[in-house]
PDB file of C-alpha atoms in Angstrom:
ATOM      1  CA  MET Q 118     -97.959  37.523  -9.871  1.00 38.00           C
ATOM      2  CA  SER Q 119     -98.674  40.942 -10.967  1.00 36.00           C
ATOM      3  CA  PHE Q 120     -95.255  42.427  -9.936  1.00 40.00           C
ATOM      4  CA  LEU Q 121     -93.421  40.175 -12.417  1.00 40.00           C
ATOM      5  CA  VAL Q 122     -93.657  41.665 -16.111  1.00 40.00           C
ATOM      6  CA  ARG Q 123     -91.310  39.895 -18.446  1.00 40.00           C
ATOM      7  CA  ARG Q 124     -90.563  40.931 -22.141  1.00 42.00           C
ATOM      8  CA  HIS Q 125     -87.609  40.573 -24.376  1.00 41.00           C
ATOM      9  CA  GLY Q 126     -84.844  43.329 -23.900  1.00 43.00           C
ATOM     10  CA  ASP Q 127     -82.750  44.882 -26.588  1.00 52.00           C
ATOM     11  CA  GLY Q 128     -79.894  43.632 -25.214  1.00 62.00           C
ATOM     12  CA  GLY Q 129     -80.976  40.186 -25.049  1.00 72.00           C
ATOM     13  CA  GLY Q 130     -82.057  39.990 -21.563  1.00 73.00           C
ATOM     14  CA  THR Q 131     -85.661  40.170 -20.107  1.00 84.00           C
ATOM     15  CA  HIS Q 132     -87.611  42.771 -17.899  1.00 81.00           C
ATOM     16  CA  ILE Q 133     -88.758  41.741 -14.455  1.00 81.00           C
ATOM     17  CA  ASN Q 134     -90.607  44.239 -12.083  1.00 77.00           C
ATOM     18  CA  GLY Q 135     -89.894  47.029 -14.333  1.00 79.00           C
ATOM     19  CA  HIS Q 136     -86.022  46.503 -14.505  1.00 79.00           C
ATOM     20  CA  TYR Q 137     -83.982  45.127 -17.125  1.00 83.00           C
ATOM     21  CA  VAL Q 138     -82.441  41.758 -16.426  1.00 83.00           C
ATOM     22  CA  PRO Q 139     -78.792  41.542 -18.251  1.00 83.00           C
ATOM     23  CA  THR Q 140     -77.730  38.420 -19.567  1.00 83.00           C
ATOM     24  CA  MET Q 141     -74.839  36.833 -17.986  1.00 82.00           C
ATOM     25  CA  ASP Q 142     -72.405  38.064 -20.581  1.00 84.00           C
ATOM     26  CA  GLU Q 143     -73.655  41.455 -19.942  1.00 83.00           C
ATOM     27  CA  MET Q 144     -73.915  41.321 -16.619  1.00 84.00           C
ATOM     28  CA  MET Q 145     -70.034  40.304 -16.519  1.00 83.00           C
ATOM     29  CA  GLU Q 146     -69.068  42.856 -19.095  1.00 84.00           C
ATOM     30  CA  TYR Q 147     -70.813  45.690 -16.935  1.00 84.00           C
ATOM     31  CA  GLN Q 148     -68.743  44.187 -13.783  1.00 84.00           C
ATOM     32  CA  ALA Q 149     -65.438  43.883 -15.407  1.00 82.00           C
ATOM     33  CA  THR Q 150     -64.959  47.967 -15.036  1.00 82.00           C
ATOM     34  CA  ARG Q 151     -66.773  48.280 -11.877  1.00 82.00           C
ATOM     35  CA  GLU Q 152     -65.425  46.141  -8.952  1.00 83.00           C
ATOM     36  CA  PRO Q 153     -65.876  42.673 -10.603  1.00 82.00           C
ATOM     37  CA  TRP Q 154     -67.275  39.524  -8.262  1.00 81.00           C
ATOM     38  CA  ASP Q 155     -64.197  37.926  -8.640  1.00 82.00           C
ATOM     39  CA  SER Q 156     -61.795  40.581  -7.353  1.00 87.00           C
ATOM     40  CA  SER Q 157     -63.652  41.116  -4.017  1.00 90.00           C
ATOM     41  CA  VAL Q 158     -61.379  38.304  -2.500  1.00 93.00           C
ATOM     42  CA  LYS Q 159     -58.560  40.762  -2.231  1.00 94.00           C
ATOM     43  CA  TYR Q 160     -60.535  42.405   0.638  1.00 95.00           C
ATOM     44  CA  GLY Q 161     -60.300  39.127   2.652  1.00 95.00           C
ATOM     45  CA  ARG Q 162     -56.456  38.552   1.532  1.00 96.00           C
ATOM     46  CA  TYR Q 163     -55.498  42.067   2.756  1.00 96.00           C
ATOM     47  CA  THR Q 164     -57.526  41.564   6.052  1.00 97.00           C
ATOM     48  CA  VAL Q 165     -55.306  38.182   6.509  1.00 96.00           C
ATOM     49  CA  TYR Q 166     -52.307  40.384   5.582  1.00 96.00           C
ATOM     50  CA  PHE Q 167     -52.944  42.946   8.555  1.00 95.00           C
ATOM     51  CA  CYS Q 168     -53.291  40.091  11.043  1.00 94.00           C
ATOM     52  CA  ALA Q 169     -50.237  38.348   9.783  1.00 94.00           C
ATOM     53  CA  VAL Q 170     -48.335  41.744  10.196  1.00 94.00           C
ATOM     54  CA  SER Q 171     -49.685  42.157  13.599  1.00 91.00           C
ATOM     55  CA  LEU Q 172     -48.383  38.840  14.769  1.00 90.00           C
ATOM     56  CA  ALA Q 173     -45.191  39.371  13.460  1.00 91.00           C
ATOM     57  CA  VAL Q 174     -44.692  42.560  15.398  1.00 87.00           C
ATOM     58  CA  PHE Q 175     -45.805  40.494  18.617  1.00 84.00           C
ATOM     59  CA  PHE Q 176     -43.310  37.842  17.628  1.00 86.00           C
ATOM     60  CA  LEU Q 177     -40.590  40.643  17.394  1.00 85.00           C
ATOM     61  CA  VAL Q 178     -41.553  42.192  20.680  1.00 79.00           C
ATOM     62  CA  HIS Q 179     -41.713  38.763  22.348  1.00 77.00           C
ATOM     63  CA  TRP Q 180     -37.907  38.112  21.364  1.00 80.00           C
ATOM     64  CA  ILE Q 181     -36.862  41.587  22.136  1.00 77.00           C
ATOM     65  CA  LYS Q 182     -38.128  41.246  25.437  1.00 76.00           C
ATOM     66  CA  VAL Q 183     -36.476  37.793  26.073  1.00 76.00           C
ATOM     67  CA  LEU Q 184     -33.172  39.343  24.516  1.00 77.00           C
ATOM     68  CA  ILE Q 185     -33.617  42.535  27.302  1.00 74.00           C
ATOM     69  CA  LEU Q 186     -34.233  39.870  30.188  1.00 74.00           C
ATOM     70  CA  TRP Q 187     -31.353  37.774  29.048  1.00 76.00           C
ATOM     71  CA  THR Q 188     -28.787  40.366  28.709  1.00 75.00           C
ATOM     72  CA  ARG Q 189     -29.658  41.782  32.507  1.00 72.00           C
ATOM     73  CA  LEU Q 190     -29.241  38.329  33.955  1.00 74.00           C
ATOM     74  CA  ASN Q 191     -25.720  38.338  32.356  1.00 74.00           C
ATOM     75  CA  GLY Q 192     -24.921  41.900  33.523  1.00 69.00           C
ATOM     76  CA  GLY Q 193     -24.875  43.307  29.687  1.00 65.00           C
ATOM     77  CA  ALA Q 194     -25.532  46.635  28.582  1.00 63.00           C
ATOM     78  CA  PRO Q 195     -28.987  47.630  27.691  1.00 62.00           C
ATOM     79  CA  VAL Q 196     -29.850  46.554  24.799  1.00 59.00           C
ATOM     80  CA  PHE Q 197     -32.248  49.473  23.910  1.00 61.00           C
ATOM     81  CA  PRO Q 198     -32.256  52.843  25.822  1.00 63.00           C
ATOM     82  CA  SER Q 199     -34.298  53.107  28.810  1.00 65.00           C
ATOM     83  CA  LYS Q 200     -36.624  55.773  27.681  1.00 66.00           C
ATOM     84  CA  LEU Q 201     -37.856  54.000  24.594  1.00 64.00           C
ATOM     85  CA  THR Q 202     -38.537  50.770  26.673  1.00 65.00           C
ATOM     86  CA  ALA Q 203     -40.383  53.174  29.151  1.00 66.00           C
ATOM     87  CA  LEU Q 204     -42.501  54.576  26.248  1.00 65.00           C
ATOM     88  CA  LEU Q 205     -43.528  51.100  24.989  1.00 66.00           C
ATOM     89  CA  ARG Q 206     -44.706  50.238  28.568  1.00 68.00           C
ATOM     90  CA  LEU Q 207     -46.583  53.447  28.681  1.00 65.00           C
ATOM     91  CA  LEU Q 208     -48.596  52.682  25.431  1.00 63.00           C
ATOM     92  CA  THR Q 209     -49.212  48.968  26.709  1.00 66.00           C
ATOM     93  CA  TYR Q 210     -49.791  48.648  30.377  1.00 68.00           C
ATOM     94  CA  PRO Q 211     -52.072  51.916  31.199  1.00 70.00           C
ATOM     95  CA  ARG Q 212     -55.724  51.222  32.375  1.00 71.00           C
ATOM     96  CA  LEU Q 213     -58.781  53.269  32.569  1.00 69.00           C
ATOM     97  CA  PRO Q 214     -59.657  54.839  35.910  1.00 71.00           C
ATOM     98  CA  TYR Q 215     -61.276  52.049  37.939  1.00 68.00           C
ATOM     99  CA  PRO Q 216     -64.807  54.049  38.104  1.00 76.00           C
ATOM    100  CA  ILE Q 217     -64.874  53.889  33.977  1.00 76.00           C
ATOM    101  CA  ALA Q 218     -63.416  50.394  33.949  1.00 71.00           C
ATOM    102  CA  LYS Q 219     -65.940  49.117  35.999  1.00 73.00           C
ATOM    103  CA  ILE Q 220     -68.657  50.558  33.865  1.00 73.00           C
ATOM    104  CA  VAL Q 221     -67.041  49.609  30.596  1.00 70.00           C
ATOM    105  CA  ASN Q 222     -66.417  46.135  31.846  1.00 69.00           C
ATOM    106  CA  TYR Q 223     -69.953  45.076  31.777  1.00 67.00           C
ATOM    107  CA  VAL Q 224     -69.949  44.730  28.144  1.00 67.00           C
ATOM    108  CA  TRP Q 225     -66.277  44.963  27.313  1.00 72.00           C
ATOM    109  CA  THR Q 226     -63.446  43.387  29.314  1.00 74.00           C
ATOM    110  CA  ILE Q 227     -61.269  46.293  28.878  1.00 75.00           C
ATOM    111  CA  GLY Q 228     -57.857  45.327  30.704  1.00 73.00           C
ATOM    112  CA  PRO Q 229     -54.485  47.501  29.666  1.00 76.00           C
ATOM    113  CA  LEU Q 230     -54.969  50.090  26.656  1.00 79.00           C
ATOM    114  CA  GLY Q 231     -52.482  48.495  24.381  1.00 79.00           C
ATOM    115  CA  PRO Q 232     -54.480  45.683  22.898  1.00 83.00           C
ATOM    116  CA  ASN Q 233     -57.680  47.906  22.672  1.00 85.00           C
ATOM    117  CA  ILE Q 234     -55.810  50.377  20.784  1.00 87.00           C
ATOM    118  CA  LEU Q 235     -54.490  47.800  18.370  1.00 88.00           C
ATOM    119  CA  LEU Q 236     -58.210  46.383  18.034  1.00 90.00           C
ATOM    120  CA  PHE Q 237     -59.032  49.987  17.481  1.00 91.00           C
ATOM    121  CA  ILE Q 238     -56.473  50.305  14.712  1.00 93.00           C
ATOM    122  CA  ALA Q 239     -57.671  47.117  13.051  1.00 94.00           C
ATOM    123  CA  LEU Q 240     -61.488  48.092  13.176  1.00 94.00           C
ATOM    124  CA  LEU Q 241     -60.378  51.655  11.627  1.00 95.00           C
ATOM    125  CA  TYR Q 242     -58.323  49.658   8.873  1.00 96.00           C
ATOM    126  CA  THR Q 243     -61.129  47.110   7.871  1.00 96.00           C
ATOM    127  CA  SER Q 244     -63.746  49.861   8.075  1.00 96.00           C
ATOM    128  CA  LEU Q 245     -61.882  52.278   5.653  1.00 96.00           C
ATOM    129  CA  TYR Q 246     -61.046  49.465   3.401  1.00 95.00           C
ATOM    130  CA  CYS Q 247     -64.454  48.513   3.269  1.00 95.00           C
ATOM    131  CA  TRP Q 248     -66.468  51.885   3.266  1.00 96.00           C
ATOM    132  CA  VAL Q 249     -63.958  54.352   1.320  1.00 94.00           C
ATOM    133  CA  ASN Q 250     -64.973  53.232  -1.993  1.00 91.00           C
ATOM    134  CA  GLU Q 251     -68.408  54.704  -2.243  1.00 89.00           C
ATOM    135  CA  TYR Q 252     -69.758  52.460  -4.934  1.00 91.00           C
ATOM    136  CA  TYR Q 253     -71.646  50.216  -2.630  1.00 93.00           C
ATOM    137  CA  TYR Q 254     -74.598  49.016  -4.896  1.00 92.00           C
ATOM    138  CA  ARG Q 255     -75.023  47.739  -8.460  1.00 90.00           C
ATOM    139  CA  PRO Q 256     -78.146  48.521 -10.581  1.00 89.00           C
ATOM    140  CA  PRO Q 257     -80.915  45.850 -10.140  1.00 87.00           C
ATOM    141  CA  PHE Q 258     -80.060  42.417 -11.158  1.00 86.00           C
ATOM    142  CA  TYR Q 259     -76.352  43.141 -12.065  1.00 86.00           C
ATOM    143  CA  GLY Q 260     -74.975  41.094  -9.065  1.00 82.00           C
ATOM    144  CA  SER Q 261     -74.172  41.145  -5.715  1.00 86.00           C
ATOM    145  CA  PRO Q 262     -73.730  44.853  -4.042  1.00 93.00           C
ATOM    146  CA  PRO Q 263     -69.807  45.499  -3.598  1.00 94.00           C
ATOM    147  CA  LEU Q 264     -70.229  46.650  -0.139  1.00 95.00           C
ATOM    148  CA  ALA Q 265     -71.992  42.866   0.892  1.00 94.00           C
ATOM    149  CA  LEU Q 266     -68.979  41.468  -1.004  1.00 94.00           C
ATOM    150  CA  ARG Q 267     -66.275  43.559   0.628  1.00 96.00           C
ATOM    151  CA  SER Q 268     -67.761  42.856   4.163  1.00 96.00           C
ATOM    152  CA  GLU Q 269     -68.454  39.299   3.356  1.00 95.00           C
ATOM    153  CA  TRP Q 270     -64.789  38.602   2.799  1.00 96.00           C
ATOM    154  CA  ILE Q 271     -63.368  40.713   5.528  1.00 97.00           C
ATOM    155  CA  ALA Q 272     -65.496  38.767   8.257  1.00 96.00           C
ATOM    156  CA  THR Q 273     -64.735  35.497   6.544  1.00 96.00           C
ATOM    157  CA  ALA Q 274     -60.879  36.274   6.977  1.00 96.00           C
ATOM    158  CA  LEU Q 275     -61.276  37.034  10.372  1.00 96.00           C
ATOM    159  CA  VAL Q 276     -63.190  33.693  11.219  1.00 95.00           C
ATOM    160  CA  PRO Q 277     -60.172  31.110  11.830  1.00 94.00           C
ATOM    161  CA  PHE Q 278     -58.487  33.923  13.971  1.00 94.00           C
ATOM    162  CA  VAL Q 279     -61.128  34.164  16.365  1.00 93.00           C
ATOM    163  CA  PHE Q 280     -61.246  30.513  16.771  1.00 92.00           C
ATOM    164  CA  VAL Q 281     -57.975  30.124  17.232  1.00 92.00           C
ATOM    165  CA  LEU Q 282     -57.643  33.041  19.897  1.00 90.00           C
ATOM    166  CA  GLY Q 283     -60.795  31.300  21.713  1.00 86.00           C
ATOM    167  CA  ALA Q 284     -58.659  28.098  22.325  1.00 85.00           C
ATOM    168  CA  LYS Q 285     -56.571  27.483  25.494  1.00 83.00           C
ATOM    169  CA  ARG Q 286     -53.937  25.836  23.716  1.00 83.00           C
ATOM    170  CA  ASN Q 287     -53.181  27.674  20.235  1.00 85.00           C
ATOM    171  CA  LEU Q 288     -50.845  28.310  17.758  1.00 86.00           C
ATOM    172  CA  ILE Q 289     -50.819  32.323  18.126  1.00 87.00           C
ATOM    173  CA  SER Q 290     -49.783  32.068  22.041  1.00 86.00           C
ATOM    174  CA  TRP Q 291     -47.098  29.789  20.970  1.00 85.00           C
ATOM    175  CA  ILE Q 292     -45.699  32.273  18.227  1.00 83.00           C
ATOM    176  CA  ILE Q 293     -45.828  35.444  20.188  1.00 81.00           C
ATOM    177  CA  GLY Q 294     -45.273  34.219  23.839  1.00 80.00           C
ATOM    178  CA  VAL Q 295     -48.708  35.544  25.274  1.00 80.00           C
ATOM    179  CA  SER Q 296     -51.001  33.409  27.485  1.00 81.00           C
ATOM    180  CA  HIS Q 297     -54.256  32.340  26.657  1.00 81.00           C
ATOM    181  CA  ASP Q 298     -56.037  34.612  29.213  1.00 82.00           C
ATOM    182  CA  LYS Q 299     -54.084  37.830  27.886  1.00 82.00           C
ATOM    183  CA  LEU Q 300     -55.337  36.902  24.453  1.00 85.00           C
ATOM    184  CA  GLN Q 301     -59.013  36.968  25.412  1.00 86.00           C
ATOM    185  CA  VAL Q 302     -59.412  40.535  24.630  1.00 87.00           C
ATOM    186  CA  PHE Q 303     -58.262  39.986  21.141  1.00 90.00           C
ATOM    187  CA  HIS Q 304     -60.718  37.075  20.975  1.00 91.00           C
ATOM    188  CA  GLN Q 305     -63.500  39.477  21.905  1.00 90.00           C
ATOM    189  CA  GLY Q 306     -62.558  42.411  19.820  1.00 91.00           C
ATOM    190  CA  VAL Q 307     -62.085  40.131  16.708  1.00 94.00           C
ATOM    191  CA  ALA Q 308     -65.536  38.710  17.203  1.00 93.00           C
ATOM    192  CA  PHE Q 309     -67.058  42.183  17.430  1.00 93.00           C
ATOM    193  CA  ILE Q 310     -65.457  43.147  13.968  1.00 95.00           C
ATOM    194  CA  ILE Q 311     -66.927  39.939  12.517  1.00 96.00           C
ATOM    195  CA  VAL Q 312     -70.550  40.605  13.944  1.00 95.00           C
ATOM    196  CA  TYR Q 313     -70.118  44.399  12.766  1.00 96.00           C
ATOM    197  CA  PHE Q 314     -69.229  43.161   8.997  1.00 97.00           C
ATOM    198  CA  SER Q 315     -71.568  40.341   8.843  1.00 96.00           C
ATOM    199  CA  MET Q 316     -74.250  42.744   9.780  1.00 96.00           C
ATOM    200  CA  VAL Q 317     -73.144  45.109   6.874  1.00 97.00           C
ATOM    201  CA  HIS Q 318     -73.268  42.189   4.430  1.00 96.00           C
ATOM    202  CA  ALA Q 319     -76.523  41.014   5.367  1.00 95.00           C
ATOM    203  CA  ILE Q 320     -78.110  44.732   5.338  1.00 95.00           C
ATOM    204  CA  SER Q 321     -76.532  45.459   2.288  1.00 95.00           C
ATOM    205  CA  GLU Q 322     -77.502  42.300   0.549  1.00 92.00           C
ATOM    206  CA  ILE Q 323     -81.293  43.071   1.808  1.00 92.00           C
ATOM    207  CA  VAL Q 324     -81.163  46.432   0.276  1.00 92.00           C
ATOM    208  CA  GLN Q 325     -79.847  45.419  -3.222  1.00 90.00           C
ATOM    209  CA  SER Q 326     -82.655  42.471  -3.165  1.00 88.00           C
ATOM    210  CA  LYS Q 327     -85.480  44.770  -2.478  1.00 87.00           C
ATOM    211  CA  MET Q 328     -84.467  46.985  -5.397  1.00 86.00           C
ATOM    212  CA  GLU Q 329     -85.224  43.729  -7.636  1.00 84.00           C
ATOM    213  CA  LEU Q 330     -88.156  42.133  -5.979  1.00 82.00           C
ATOM    214  CA  PRO Q 331     -90.587  42.253  -2.854  1.00 81.00           C
ATOM    215  CA  TRP Q 332     -88.866  40.869   0.175  1.00 75.00           C
ATOM    216  CA  THR Q 333     -91.218  37.889   0.495  1.00 76.00           C
ATOM    217  CA  GLN Q 334     -90.359  36.645  -3.058  1.00 78.00           C
ATOM    218  CA  VAL Q 335     -86.377  37.120  -2.591  1.00 75.00           C
ATOM    219  CA  TYR Q 336     -86.361  35.305   1.010  1.00 74.00           C
ATOM    220  CA  GLY Q 337     -88.493  32.255  -0.511  1.00 70.00           C
ATOM    221  CA  SER Q 338     -86.649  32.060  -3.890  1.00 72.00           C
ATOM    222  CA  ASP Q 339     -82.944  30.981  -2.501  1.00 79.00           C
ATOM    223  CA  PRO Q 340     -81.987  28.893   0.583  1.00 83.00           C
ATOM    224  CA  ILE Q 341     -79.074  31.136   0.748  1.00 87.00           C
ATOM    225  CA  TRP Q 342     -81.227  33.660   2.699  1.00 89.00           C
ATOM    226  CA  TRP Q 343     -82.196  31.217   5.286  1.00 89.00           C
ATOM    227  CA  THR Q 344     -78.585  29.804   5.765  1.00 91.00           C
ATOM    228  CA  GLY Q 345     -77.385  33.188   5.987  1.00 92.00           C
ATOM    229  CA  PHE Q 346     -79.882  34.437   8.603  1.00 93.00           C
ATOM    230  CA  ALA Q 347     -79.248  31.148  10.627  1.00 94.00           C
ATOM    231  CA  ALA Q 348     -75.474  31.869  10.545  1.00 95.00           C
ATOM    232  CA  LEU Q 349     -76.138  35.367  11.492  1.00 95.00           C
ATOM    233  CA  GLY Q 350     -78.415  34.626  14.351  1.00 94.00           C
ATOM    234  CA  SER Q 351     -75.889  32.160  15.821  1.00 94.00           C
ATOM    235  CA  LEU Q 352     -72.849  34.552  15.271  1.00 94.00           C
ATOM    236  CA  ILE Q 353     -75.037  37.320  17.289  1.00 93.00           C
ATOM    237  CA  TRP Q 354     -75.884  34.909  20.131  1.00 91.00           C
ATOM    238  CA  LEU Q 355     -72.081  34.181  20.231  1.00 90.00           C
ATOM    239  CA  TYR Q 356     -71.326  37.607  20.825  1.00 88.00           C
ATOM    240  CA  LEU Q 357     -74.103  38.845  22.790  1.00 87.00           C
ATOM    241  CA  GLY Q 358     -73.814  35.584  25.105  1.00 86.00           C
ATOM    242  CA  SER Q 359     -70.168  36.278  25.505  1.00 85.00           C
ATOM    243  CA  LEU Q 360     -70.791  39.754  27.034  1.00 83.00           C
ATOM    244  CA  PRO Q 361     -69.020  40.051  30.410  1.00 82.00           C
ATOM    245  CA  ILE Q 362     -72.376  40.930  32.196  1.00 82.00           C
ATOM    246  CA  VAL Q 363     -73.945  37.392  31.067  1.00 83.00           C
ATOM    247  CA  ARG Q 364     -70.730  35.345  31.128  1.00 81.00           C
ATOM    248  CA  LYS Q 365     -70.058  36.064  34.614  1.00 79.00           C
ATOM    249  CA  ARG Q 366     -73.659  35.355  35.963  1.00 83.00           C
ATOM    250  CA  LEU Q 367     -74.479  32.257  34.067  1.00 82.00           C
ATOM    251  CA  TYR Q 368     -71.145  30.833  33.246  1.00 81.00           C
ATOM    252  CA  GLU Q 369     -72.152  27.237  32.884  1.00 82.00           C
ATOM    253  CA  CYS Q 370     -75.152  28.229  30.635  1.00 84.00           C
ATOM    254  CA  PHE Q 371     -72.733  30.433  28.670  1.00 83.00           C
ATOM    255  CA  TYR Q 372     -70.281  27.779  28.014  1.00 85.00           C
ATOM    256  CA  VAL Q 373     -72.517  25.061  26.955  1.00 88.00           C
ATOM    257  CA  LEU Q 374     -74.614  27.378  24.608  1.00 88.00           C
ATOM    258  CA  HIS Q 375     -71.233  28.934  23.119  1.00 89.00           C
ATOM    259  CA  ILE Q 376     -70.040  25.615  22.023  1.00 91.00           C
ATOM    260  CA  ALA Q 377     -73.269  24.806  20.428  1.00 92.00           C
ATOM    261  CA  ALA Q 378     -74.043  28.180  18.723  1.00 92.00           C
ATOM    262  CA  SER Q 379     -70.009  27.713  17.376  1.00 93.00           C
ATOM    263  CA  ILE Q 380     -71.247  24.604  15.911  1.00 94.00           C
ATOM    264  CA  LEU Q 381     -74.326  25.788  14.402  1.00 94.00           C
ATOM    265  CA  PHE Q 382     -72.468  28.993  12.890  1.00 94.00           C
ATOM    266  CA  VAL Q 383     -69.682  26.747  11.334  1.00 94.00           C
ATOM    267  CA  ALA Q 384     -72.518  24.603   9.911  1.00 94.00           C
ATOM    268  CA  PHE Q 385     -74.757  27.114   8.521  1.00 94.00           C
ATOM    269  CA  LEU Q 386     -71.784  29.302   7.245  1.00 93.00           C
ATOM    270  CA  TYR Q 387     -70.463  26.258   5.247  1.00 92.00           C
ATOM    271  CA  LYS Q 388     -73.934  25.765   3.694  1.00 90.00           C
ATOM    272  CA  HIS Q 389     -74.286  29.416   3.353  1.00 89.00           C
ATOM    273  CA  GLY Q 390     -71.051  29.508   1.117  1.00 76.00           C
TER     274      GLY Q 390
END
């Protein structure tokens, strides 16, 4: 293969396709001061922390509502000022005007604005956490790009939440006192964030790999590529097939294929990992 030119490098590595390929020790030494591979798990950890804090807030709000109701039923004084209660309702209950909501509902079950505001905050938090550090790619053959590792961990950390939120009887509903149907907007929103970061992961890995070898050689060199694309394909179908415009018109088909794609996604994700 003419694109491979190997010779011994001064540092103990070799050269491939005009790029120096370091030894493992050299790669680890380089990464040690430049976002090492093993430290990228923190991106998943802090994503889980964000979700845990959000659940804690919902838990507190639920029991505050229970306390307010109990106080009213027993004729006690208001626990919180009425203006504060009205402000919380203002942030939670309003909806988009009907003509706008009707258009948006083709691709997004919008519902009350409160849950959508929280989902936007989650998207903003994870996006800033992933993108603010502008060290996105490593030199060729020095390991996976930091951008791919960050997005990988953020997406993976959210996978358990999207499965729990999609179940009719789930732990989150029990903890925060919100019914399954009201959690569907979060199931949909978290799924979107997973698809978004999975795409970032895939594209950044492709960009990094094309710096090193021709794409045909890269794709055939490791089964991790086809398992990754298979998992990504299943995930994209899960999201696109769940859009309101598809789900409402072809619900029976959506239901069967949604379960099948979920199984394929988990299987290929396990094989990929």
